[in-house]
PDB file of C-alpha atoms and ligand atoms in Angstrom:
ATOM      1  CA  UNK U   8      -5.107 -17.741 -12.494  1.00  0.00           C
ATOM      2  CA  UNK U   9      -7.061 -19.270 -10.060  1.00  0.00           C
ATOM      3  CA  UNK U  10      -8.287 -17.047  -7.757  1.00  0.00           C
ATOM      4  CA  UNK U  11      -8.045 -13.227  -7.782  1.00  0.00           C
ATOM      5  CA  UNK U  12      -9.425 -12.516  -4.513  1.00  0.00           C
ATOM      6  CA  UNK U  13      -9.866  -8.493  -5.156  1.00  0.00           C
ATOM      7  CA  UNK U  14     -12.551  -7.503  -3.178  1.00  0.00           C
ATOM      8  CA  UNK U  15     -12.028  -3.910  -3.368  1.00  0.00           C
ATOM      9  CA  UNK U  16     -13.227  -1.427  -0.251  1.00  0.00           C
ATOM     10  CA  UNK U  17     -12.805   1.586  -2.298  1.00  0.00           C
ATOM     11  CA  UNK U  18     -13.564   5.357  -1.327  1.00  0.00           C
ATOM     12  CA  UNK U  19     -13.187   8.024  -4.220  1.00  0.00           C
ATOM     13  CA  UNK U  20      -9.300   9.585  -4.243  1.00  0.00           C
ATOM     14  CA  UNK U  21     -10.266  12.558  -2.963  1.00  0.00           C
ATOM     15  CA  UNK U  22     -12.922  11.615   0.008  1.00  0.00           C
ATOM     16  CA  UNK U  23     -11.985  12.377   3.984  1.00  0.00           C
ATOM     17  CA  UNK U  24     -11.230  16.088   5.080  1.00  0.00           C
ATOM     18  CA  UNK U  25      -7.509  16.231   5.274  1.00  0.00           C
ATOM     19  CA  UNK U  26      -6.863  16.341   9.274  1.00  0.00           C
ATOM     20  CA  UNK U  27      -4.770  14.840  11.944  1.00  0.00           C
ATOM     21  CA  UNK U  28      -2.819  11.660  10.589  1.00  0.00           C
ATOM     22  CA  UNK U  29      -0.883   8.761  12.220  1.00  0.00           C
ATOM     23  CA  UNK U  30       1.674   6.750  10.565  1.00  0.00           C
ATOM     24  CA  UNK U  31       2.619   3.046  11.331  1.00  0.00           C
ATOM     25  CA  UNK U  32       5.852   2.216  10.615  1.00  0.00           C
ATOM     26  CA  UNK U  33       9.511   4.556  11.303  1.00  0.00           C
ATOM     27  CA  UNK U  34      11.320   2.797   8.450  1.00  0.00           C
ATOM     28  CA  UNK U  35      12.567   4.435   4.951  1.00  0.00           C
ATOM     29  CA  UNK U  36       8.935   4.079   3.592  1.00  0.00           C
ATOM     30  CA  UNK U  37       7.032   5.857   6.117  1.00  0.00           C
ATOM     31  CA  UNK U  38       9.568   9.067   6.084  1.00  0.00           C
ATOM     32  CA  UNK U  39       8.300   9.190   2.387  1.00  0.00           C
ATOM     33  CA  UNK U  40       4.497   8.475   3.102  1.00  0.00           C
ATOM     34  CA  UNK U  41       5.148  11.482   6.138  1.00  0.00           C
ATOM     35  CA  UNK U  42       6.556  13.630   3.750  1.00  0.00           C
ATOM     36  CA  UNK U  43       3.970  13.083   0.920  1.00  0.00           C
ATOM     37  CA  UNK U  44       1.091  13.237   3.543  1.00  0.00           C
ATOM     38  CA  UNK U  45       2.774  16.718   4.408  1.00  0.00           C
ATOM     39  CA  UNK U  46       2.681  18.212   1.609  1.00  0.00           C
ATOM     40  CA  UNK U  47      -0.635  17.038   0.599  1.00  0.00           C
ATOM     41  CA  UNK U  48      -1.866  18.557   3.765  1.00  0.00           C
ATOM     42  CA  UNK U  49      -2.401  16.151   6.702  1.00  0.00           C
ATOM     43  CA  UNK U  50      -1.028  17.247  10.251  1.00  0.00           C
ATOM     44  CA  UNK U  51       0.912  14.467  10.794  1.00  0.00           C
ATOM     45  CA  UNK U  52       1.093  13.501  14.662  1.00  0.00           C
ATOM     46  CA  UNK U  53       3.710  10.815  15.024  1.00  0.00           C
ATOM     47  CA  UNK U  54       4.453   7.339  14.003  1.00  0.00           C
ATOM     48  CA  UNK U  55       4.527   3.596  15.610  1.00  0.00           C
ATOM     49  CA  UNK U  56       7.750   1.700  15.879  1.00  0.00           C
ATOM     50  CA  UNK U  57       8.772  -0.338  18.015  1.00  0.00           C
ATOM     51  CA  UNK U  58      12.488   0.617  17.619  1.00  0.00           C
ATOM     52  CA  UNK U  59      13.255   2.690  19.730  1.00  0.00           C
ATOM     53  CA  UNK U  60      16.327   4.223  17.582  1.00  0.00           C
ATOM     54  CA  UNK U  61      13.864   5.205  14.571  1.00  0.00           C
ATOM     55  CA  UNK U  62      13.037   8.412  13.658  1.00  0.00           C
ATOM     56  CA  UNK U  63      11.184  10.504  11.252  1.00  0.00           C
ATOM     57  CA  UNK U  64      12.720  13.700  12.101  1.00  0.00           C
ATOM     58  CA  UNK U  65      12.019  16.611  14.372  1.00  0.00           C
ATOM     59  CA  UNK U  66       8.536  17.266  13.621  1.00  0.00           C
ATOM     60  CA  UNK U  67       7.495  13.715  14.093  1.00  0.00           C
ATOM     61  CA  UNK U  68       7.900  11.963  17.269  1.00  0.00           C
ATOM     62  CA  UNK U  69       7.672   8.289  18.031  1.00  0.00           C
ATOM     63  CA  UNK U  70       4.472   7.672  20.140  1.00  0.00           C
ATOM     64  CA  UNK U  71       5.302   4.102  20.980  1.00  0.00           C
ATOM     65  CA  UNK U  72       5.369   0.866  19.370  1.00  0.00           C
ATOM     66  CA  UNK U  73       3.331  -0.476  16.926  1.00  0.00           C
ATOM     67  CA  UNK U  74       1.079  -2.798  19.493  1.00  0.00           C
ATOM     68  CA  UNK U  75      -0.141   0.746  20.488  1.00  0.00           C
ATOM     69  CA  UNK U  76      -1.286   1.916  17.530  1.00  0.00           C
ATOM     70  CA  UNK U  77      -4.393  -0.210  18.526  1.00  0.00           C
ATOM     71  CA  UNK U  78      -5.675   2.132  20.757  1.00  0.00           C
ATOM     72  CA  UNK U  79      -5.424   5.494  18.969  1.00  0.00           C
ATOM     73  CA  UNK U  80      -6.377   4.122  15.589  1.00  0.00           C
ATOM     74  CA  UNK U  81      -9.757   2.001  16.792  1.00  0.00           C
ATOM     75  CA  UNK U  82     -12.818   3.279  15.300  1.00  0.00           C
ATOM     76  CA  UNK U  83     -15.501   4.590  17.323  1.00  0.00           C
ATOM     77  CA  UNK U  84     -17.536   1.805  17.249  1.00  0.00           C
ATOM     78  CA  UNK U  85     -15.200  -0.462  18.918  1.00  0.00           C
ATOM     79  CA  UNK U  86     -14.168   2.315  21.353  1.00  0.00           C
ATOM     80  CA  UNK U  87     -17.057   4.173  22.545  1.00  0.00           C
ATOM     81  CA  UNK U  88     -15.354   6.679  24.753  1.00  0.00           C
ATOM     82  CA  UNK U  89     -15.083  10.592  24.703  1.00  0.00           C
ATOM     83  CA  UNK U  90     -13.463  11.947  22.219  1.00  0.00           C
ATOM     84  CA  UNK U  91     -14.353   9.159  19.685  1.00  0.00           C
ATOM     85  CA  UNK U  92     -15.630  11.801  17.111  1.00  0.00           C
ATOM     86  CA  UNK U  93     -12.067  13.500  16.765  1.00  0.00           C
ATOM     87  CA  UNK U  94     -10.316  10.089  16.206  1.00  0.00           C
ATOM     88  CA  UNK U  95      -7.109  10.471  13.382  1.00  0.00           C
ATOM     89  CA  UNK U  96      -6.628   8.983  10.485  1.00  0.00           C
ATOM     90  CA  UNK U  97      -4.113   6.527   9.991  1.00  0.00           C
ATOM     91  CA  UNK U  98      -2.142   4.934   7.012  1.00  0.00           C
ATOM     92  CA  UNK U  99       0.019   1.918   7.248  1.00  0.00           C
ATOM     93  CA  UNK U 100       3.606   2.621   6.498  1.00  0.00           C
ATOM     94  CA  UNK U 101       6.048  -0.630   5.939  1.00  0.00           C
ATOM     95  CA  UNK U 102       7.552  -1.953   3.378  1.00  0.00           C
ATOM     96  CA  UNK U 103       6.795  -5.460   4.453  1.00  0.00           C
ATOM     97  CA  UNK U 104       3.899  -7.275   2.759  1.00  0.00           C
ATOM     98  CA  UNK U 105       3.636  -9.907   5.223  1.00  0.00           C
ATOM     99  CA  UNK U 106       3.917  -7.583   8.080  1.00  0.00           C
ATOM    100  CA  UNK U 107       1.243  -5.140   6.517  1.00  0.00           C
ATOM    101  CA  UNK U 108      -1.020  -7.843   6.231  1.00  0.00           C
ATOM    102  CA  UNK U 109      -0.516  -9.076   9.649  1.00  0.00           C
ATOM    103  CA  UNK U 110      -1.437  -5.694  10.646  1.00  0.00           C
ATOM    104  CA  UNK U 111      -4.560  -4.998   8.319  1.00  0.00           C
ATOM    105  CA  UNK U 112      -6.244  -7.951  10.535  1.00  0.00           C
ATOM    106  CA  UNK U 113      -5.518  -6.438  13.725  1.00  0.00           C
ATOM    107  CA  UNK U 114      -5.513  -3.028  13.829  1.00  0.00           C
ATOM    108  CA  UNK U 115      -8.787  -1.686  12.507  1.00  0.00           C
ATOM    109  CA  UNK U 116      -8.798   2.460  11.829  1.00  0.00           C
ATOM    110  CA  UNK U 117      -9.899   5.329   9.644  1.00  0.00           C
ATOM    111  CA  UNK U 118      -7.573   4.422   7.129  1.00  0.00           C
ATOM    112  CA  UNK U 119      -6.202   7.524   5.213  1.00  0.00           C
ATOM    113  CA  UNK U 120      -5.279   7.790   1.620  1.00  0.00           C
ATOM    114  CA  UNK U 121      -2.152   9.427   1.702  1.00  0.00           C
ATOM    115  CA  UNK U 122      -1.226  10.982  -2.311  1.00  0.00           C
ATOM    116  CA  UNK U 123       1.552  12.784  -3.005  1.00  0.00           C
ATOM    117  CA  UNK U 124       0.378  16.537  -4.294  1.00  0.00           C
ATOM    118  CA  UNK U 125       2.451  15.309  -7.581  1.00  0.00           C
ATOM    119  CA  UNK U 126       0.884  12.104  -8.285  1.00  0.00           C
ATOM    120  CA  UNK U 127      -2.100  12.179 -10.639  1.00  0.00           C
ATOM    121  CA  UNK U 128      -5.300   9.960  -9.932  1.00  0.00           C
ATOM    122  CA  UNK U 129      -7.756  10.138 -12.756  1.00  0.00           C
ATOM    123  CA  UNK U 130     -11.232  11.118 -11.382  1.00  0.00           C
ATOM    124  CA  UNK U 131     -12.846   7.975 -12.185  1.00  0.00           C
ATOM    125  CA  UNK U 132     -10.158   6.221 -10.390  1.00  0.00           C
ATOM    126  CA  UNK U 133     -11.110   4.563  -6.891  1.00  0.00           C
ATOM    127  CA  UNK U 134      -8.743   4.478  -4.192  1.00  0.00           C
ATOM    128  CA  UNK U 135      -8.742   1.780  -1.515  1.00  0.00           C
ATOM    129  CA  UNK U 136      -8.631   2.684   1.950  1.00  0.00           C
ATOM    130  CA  UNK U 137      -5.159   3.066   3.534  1.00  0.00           C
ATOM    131  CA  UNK U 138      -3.388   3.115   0.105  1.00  0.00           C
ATOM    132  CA  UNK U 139      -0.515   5.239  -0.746  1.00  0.00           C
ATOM    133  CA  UNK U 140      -0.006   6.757  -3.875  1.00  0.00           C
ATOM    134  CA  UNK U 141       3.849   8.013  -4.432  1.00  0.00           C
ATOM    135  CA  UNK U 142       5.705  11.409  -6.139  1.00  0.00           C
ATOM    136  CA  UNK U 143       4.725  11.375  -9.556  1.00  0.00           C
ATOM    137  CA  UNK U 144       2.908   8.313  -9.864  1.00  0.00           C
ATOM    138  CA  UNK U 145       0.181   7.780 -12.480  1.00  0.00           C
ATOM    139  CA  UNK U 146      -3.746   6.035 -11.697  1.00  0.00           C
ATOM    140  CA  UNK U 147      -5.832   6.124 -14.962  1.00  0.00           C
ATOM    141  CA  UNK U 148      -9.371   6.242 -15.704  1.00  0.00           C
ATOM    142  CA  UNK U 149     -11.781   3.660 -13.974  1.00  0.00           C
ATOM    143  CA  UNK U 150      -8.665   1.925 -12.500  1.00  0.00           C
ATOM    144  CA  UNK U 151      -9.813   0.264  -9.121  1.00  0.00           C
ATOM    145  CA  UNK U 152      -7.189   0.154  -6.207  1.00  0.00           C
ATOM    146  CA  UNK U 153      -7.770  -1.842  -3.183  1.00  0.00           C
ATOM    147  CA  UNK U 154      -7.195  -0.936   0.354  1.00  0.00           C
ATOM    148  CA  UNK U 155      -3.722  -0.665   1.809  1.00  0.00           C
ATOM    149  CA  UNK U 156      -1.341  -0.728  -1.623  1.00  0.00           C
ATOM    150  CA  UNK U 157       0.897   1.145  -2.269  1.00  0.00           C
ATOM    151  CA  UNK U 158       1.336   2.794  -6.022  1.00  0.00           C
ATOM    152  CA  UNK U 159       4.954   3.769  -4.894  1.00  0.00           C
ATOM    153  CA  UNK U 160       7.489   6.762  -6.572  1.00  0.00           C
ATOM    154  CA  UNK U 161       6.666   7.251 -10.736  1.00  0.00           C
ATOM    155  CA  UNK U 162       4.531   3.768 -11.013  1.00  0.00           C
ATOM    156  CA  UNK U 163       1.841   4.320 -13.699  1.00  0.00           C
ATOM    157  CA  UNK U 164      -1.333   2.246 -13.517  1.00  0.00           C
ATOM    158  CA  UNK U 165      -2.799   2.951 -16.542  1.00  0.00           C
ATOM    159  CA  UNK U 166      -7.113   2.585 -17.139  1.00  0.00           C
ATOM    160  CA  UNK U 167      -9.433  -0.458 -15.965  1.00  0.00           C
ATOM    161  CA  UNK U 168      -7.095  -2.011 -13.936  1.00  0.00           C
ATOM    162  CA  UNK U 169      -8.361  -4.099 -11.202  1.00  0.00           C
ATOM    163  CA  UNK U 170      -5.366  -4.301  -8.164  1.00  0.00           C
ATOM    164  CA  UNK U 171      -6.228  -5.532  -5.073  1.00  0.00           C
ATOM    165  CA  UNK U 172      -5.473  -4.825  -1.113  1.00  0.00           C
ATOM    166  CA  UNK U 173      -2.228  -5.216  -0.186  1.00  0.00           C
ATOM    167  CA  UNK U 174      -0.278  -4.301  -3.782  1.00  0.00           C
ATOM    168  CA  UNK U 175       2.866  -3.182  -3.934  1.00  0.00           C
ATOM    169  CA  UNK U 176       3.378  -1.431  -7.130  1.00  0.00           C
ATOM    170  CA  UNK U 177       7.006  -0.574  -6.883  1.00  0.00           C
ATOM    171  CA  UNK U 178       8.786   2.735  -8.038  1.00  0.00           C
ATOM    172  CA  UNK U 179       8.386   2.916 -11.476  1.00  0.00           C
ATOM    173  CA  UNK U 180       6.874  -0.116 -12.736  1.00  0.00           C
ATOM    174  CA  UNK U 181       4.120   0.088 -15.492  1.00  0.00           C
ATOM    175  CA  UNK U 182       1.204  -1.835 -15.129  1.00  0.00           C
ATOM    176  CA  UNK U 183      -0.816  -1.844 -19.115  1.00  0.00           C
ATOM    177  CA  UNK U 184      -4.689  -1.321 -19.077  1.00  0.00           C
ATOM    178  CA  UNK U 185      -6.992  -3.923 -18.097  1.00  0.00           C
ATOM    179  CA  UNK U 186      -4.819  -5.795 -15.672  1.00  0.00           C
ATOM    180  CA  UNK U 187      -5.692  -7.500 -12.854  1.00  0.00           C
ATOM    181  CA  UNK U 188      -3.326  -8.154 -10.071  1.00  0.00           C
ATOM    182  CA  UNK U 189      -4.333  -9.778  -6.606  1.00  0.00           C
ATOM    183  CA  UNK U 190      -4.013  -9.425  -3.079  1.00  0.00           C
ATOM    184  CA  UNK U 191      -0.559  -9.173  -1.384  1.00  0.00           C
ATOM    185  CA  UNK U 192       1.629  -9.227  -4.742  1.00  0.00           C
ATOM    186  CA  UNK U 193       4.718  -7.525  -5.045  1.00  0.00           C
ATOM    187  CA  UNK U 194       5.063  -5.603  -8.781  1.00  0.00           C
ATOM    188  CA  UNK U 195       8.803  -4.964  -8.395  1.00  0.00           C
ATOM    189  CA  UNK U 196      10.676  -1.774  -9.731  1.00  0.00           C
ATOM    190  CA  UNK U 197      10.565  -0.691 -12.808  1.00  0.00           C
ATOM    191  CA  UNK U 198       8.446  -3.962 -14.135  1.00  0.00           C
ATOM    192  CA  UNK U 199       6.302  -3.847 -17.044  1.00  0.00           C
ATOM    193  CA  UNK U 200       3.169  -5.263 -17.081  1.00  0.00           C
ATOM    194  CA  UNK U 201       1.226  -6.321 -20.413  1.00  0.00           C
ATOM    195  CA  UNK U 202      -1.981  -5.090 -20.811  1.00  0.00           C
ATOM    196  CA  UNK U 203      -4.810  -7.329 -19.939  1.00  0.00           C
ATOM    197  CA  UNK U 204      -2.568 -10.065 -18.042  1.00  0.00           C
ATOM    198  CA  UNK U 205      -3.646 -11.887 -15.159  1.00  0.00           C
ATOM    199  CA  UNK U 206      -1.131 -11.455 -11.739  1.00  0.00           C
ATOM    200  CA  UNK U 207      -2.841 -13.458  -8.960  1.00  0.00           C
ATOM    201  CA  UNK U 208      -2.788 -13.157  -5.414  1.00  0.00           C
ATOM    202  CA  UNK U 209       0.571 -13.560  -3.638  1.00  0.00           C
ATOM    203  CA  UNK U 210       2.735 -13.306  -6.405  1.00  0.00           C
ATOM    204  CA  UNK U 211       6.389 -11.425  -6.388  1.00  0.00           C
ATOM    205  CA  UNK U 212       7.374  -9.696  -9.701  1.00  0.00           C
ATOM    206  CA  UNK U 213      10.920  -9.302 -10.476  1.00  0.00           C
ATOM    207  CA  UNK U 214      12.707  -6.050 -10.435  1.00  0.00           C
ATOM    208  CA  UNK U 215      12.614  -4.939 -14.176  1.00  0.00           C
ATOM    209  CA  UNK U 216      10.593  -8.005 -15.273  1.00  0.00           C
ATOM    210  CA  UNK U 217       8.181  -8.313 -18.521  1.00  0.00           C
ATOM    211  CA  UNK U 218       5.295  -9.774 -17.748  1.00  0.00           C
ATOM    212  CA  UNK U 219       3.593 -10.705 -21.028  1.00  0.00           C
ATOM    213  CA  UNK U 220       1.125 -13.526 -19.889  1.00  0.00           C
ATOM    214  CA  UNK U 221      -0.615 -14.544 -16.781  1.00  0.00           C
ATOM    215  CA  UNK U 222       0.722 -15.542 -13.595  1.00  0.00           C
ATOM    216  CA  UNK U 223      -0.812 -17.625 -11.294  1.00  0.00           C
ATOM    217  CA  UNK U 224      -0.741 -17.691  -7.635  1.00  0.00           C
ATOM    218  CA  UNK U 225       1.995 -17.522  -5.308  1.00  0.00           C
ATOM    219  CA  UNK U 226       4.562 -17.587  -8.175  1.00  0.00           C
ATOM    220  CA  UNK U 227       7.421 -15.535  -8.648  1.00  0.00           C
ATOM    221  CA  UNK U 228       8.143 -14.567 -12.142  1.00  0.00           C
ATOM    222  CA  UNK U 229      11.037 -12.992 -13.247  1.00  0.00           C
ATOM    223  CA  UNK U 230      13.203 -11.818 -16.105  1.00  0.00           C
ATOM    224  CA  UNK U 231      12.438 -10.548 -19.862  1.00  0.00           C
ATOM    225  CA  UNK U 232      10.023 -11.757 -21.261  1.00  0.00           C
ATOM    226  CA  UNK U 233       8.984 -12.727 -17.463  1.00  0.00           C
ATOM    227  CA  UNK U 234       8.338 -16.929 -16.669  1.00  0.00           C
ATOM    228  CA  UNK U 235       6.699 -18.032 -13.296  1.00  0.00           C
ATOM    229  CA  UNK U 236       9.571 -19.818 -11.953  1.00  0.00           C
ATOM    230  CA  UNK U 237       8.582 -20.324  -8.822  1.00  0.00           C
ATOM    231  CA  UNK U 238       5.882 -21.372  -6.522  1.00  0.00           C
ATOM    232  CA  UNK U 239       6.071 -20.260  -2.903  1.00  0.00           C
ATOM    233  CA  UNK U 240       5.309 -23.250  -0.002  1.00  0.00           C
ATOM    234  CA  UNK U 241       4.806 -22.753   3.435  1.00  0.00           C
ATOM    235  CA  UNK U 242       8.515 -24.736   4.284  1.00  0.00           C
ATOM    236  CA  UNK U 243      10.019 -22.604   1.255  1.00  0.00           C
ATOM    237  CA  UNK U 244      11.852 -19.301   2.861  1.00  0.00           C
ATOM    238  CA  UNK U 245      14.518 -18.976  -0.215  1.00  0.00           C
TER     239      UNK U 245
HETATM  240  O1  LIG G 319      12.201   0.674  -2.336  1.00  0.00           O
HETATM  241  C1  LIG G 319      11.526   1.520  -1.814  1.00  0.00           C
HETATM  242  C2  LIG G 319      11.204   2.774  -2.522  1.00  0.00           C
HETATM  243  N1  LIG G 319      11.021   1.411  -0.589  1.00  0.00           N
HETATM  244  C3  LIG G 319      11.241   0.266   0.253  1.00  0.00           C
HETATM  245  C4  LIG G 319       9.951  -0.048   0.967  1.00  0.00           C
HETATM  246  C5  LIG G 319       8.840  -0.386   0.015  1.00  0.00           C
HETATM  247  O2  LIG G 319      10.153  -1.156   1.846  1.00  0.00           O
HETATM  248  C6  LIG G 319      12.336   0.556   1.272  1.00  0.00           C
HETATM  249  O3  LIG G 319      13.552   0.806   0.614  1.00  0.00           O
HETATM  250  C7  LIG G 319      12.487  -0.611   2.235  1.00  0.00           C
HETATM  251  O4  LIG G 319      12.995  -1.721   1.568  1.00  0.00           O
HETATM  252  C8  LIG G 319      11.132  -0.962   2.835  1.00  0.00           C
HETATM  253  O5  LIG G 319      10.726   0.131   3.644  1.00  0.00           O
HETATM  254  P1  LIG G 319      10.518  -0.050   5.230  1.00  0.00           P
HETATM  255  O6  LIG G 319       9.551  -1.140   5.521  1.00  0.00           O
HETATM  256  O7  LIG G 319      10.203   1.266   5.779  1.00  0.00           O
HETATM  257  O8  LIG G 319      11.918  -0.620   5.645  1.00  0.00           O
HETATM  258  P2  LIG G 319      12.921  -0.146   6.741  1.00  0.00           P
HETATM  259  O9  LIG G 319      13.420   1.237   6.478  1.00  0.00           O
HETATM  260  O10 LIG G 319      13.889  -1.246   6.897  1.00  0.00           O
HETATM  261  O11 LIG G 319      11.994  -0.066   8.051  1.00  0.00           O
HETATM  262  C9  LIG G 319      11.302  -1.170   8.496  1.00  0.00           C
HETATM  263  C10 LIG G 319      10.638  -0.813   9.815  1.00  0.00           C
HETATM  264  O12 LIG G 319       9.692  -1.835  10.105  1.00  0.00           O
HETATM  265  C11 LIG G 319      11.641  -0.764  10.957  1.00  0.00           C
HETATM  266  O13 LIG G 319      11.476   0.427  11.651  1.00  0.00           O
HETATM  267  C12 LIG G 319      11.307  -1.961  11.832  1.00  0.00           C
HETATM  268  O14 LIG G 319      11.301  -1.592  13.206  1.00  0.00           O
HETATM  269  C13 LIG G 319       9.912  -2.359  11.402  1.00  0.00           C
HETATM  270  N2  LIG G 319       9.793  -3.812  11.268  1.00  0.00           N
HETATM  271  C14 LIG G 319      10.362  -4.585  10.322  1.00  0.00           C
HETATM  272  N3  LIG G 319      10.010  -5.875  10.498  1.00  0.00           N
HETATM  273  C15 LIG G 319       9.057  -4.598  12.038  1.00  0.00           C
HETATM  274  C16 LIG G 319       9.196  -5.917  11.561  1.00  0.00           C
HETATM  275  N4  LIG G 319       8.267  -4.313  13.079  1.00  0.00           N
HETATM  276  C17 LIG G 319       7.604  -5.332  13.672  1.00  0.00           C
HETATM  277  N5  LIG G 319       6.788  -5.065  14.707  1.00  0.00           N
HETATM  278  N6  LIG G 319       7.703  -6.627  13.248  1.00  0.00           N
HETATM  279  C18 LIG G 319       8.482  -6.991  12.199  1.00  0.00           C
HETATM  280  O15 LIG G 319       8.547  -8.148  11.836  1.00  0.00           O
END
């Protein structure tokens, strides 16, 4: 592994008053990041879309596409006007890796952490900024998270992991102690991860892989145990 590139922005699990909350996104993930922010207690406002024919039910209306999101998420600093000081939260919520990290650039905000009331994050834990933590997932002891990843549905991270901004850790996977995994790398469902491996940045984990040694880069490793199969290039879309 080459290059980890975790810097982690983290803010303890539990910081930020629970208040007024928008979501970005209208797809299948954000109606379960509404539903978890709901019941852990944020007053969720609406969402950003820009399809028209989304919805997240009743009680959450579309407030316009996504380009908008701009304006009601930008911190005071780069706004200035009245009512800066009641500004909402917001959370990211797309599947999409590339697309989240298109947005991370360009829409700066008071990015929420948004845990299901089910999930358990040890106290020594540090949550990035942004990130989403699923039903019934797992963060152990003096695991950092970076901003914007998602632990999804019944993932377990267990203690001194290192994961970076930008993670998808997929329902159920199981990521061993002392991993490291970096920025915009897909852990795919119900993966296993061996303690103390190396996952770099950019990498895509197979659904029910074994990862039992490291993975560089931009690979895509896959099966049991997992092999890096693959290396990702800017003409490669397969
Ligand atoms: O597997 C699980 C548990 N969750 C998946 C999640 C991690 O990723 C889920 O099953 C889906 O595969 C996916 O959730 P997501 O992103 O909510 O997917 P979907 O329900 O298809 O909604 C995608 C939303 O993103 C749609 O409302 C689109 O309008 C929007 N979208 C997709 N691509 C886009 C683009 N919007 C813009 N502006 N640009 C895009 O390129």
């Amino acid at each position: 592994v080459t290059k980890l590139a975790t810097p982690v922005v983290s803010v303890p699990a539990a910081s930020g008053a629970l208040g007024r909350l928008l979501v970005i996104g209208g797809g299948g993930h954000a109606w379960v990041v509404t539903e978890a922010a709901r019941a852990q207690g944020w007053r969720v406002l609406g969402y950003f879309d820009d399809d028209e024919s989304t919805s997240l039910g009743d009680k959450t209306p579309r407030l316009g596409p996504i380009s908008g999101a701009a304006a009601a998420t930008a911190p005071a600093a780069e706004r200035g006007g009245p009512g800066d000081e009641d500004l909402p939260w917001a959370v990211i919520a797309l599947g999409s890796l590339d697309l989240r990290a298109r947005l991370i650039q360009v829409l700066p905000g008071l990015y929420a952490v948004v845990r299901h009331p089910s999930a358990i994050v040890s106290p020594s834990a540090r949550i990035g900024a942004g990130t989403f933590i699923g039903a019934t997932a797992v963060v152990q002891g003096r695991t950092q998270v970076g901003d914007h990843t998602i632990i999804n549905t019944g993932a377990i991270v267990e203690h001194d992991c290192v994961i970076g901004i930008n993670v998808h850790i997929a329902p159920g996977a199981k990521v061993g102690g002392g991993v490291r995994i970096g920025r915009d790398t897909l852990v795919g469902i119900g993966s296993s991860i061996r303690p103390g491996v190396k996952i770099g940045s950019g990498c895509t984990i197979g659904v029910g892989a074994a990862v039992v040694s490291d993975v560089p880069d931009n690979a895509r490793a896959i099966g049991v145990p997992a092999r890096a199969t693959h290396s990702w290039s800017d003409s490669d879309d397969s």
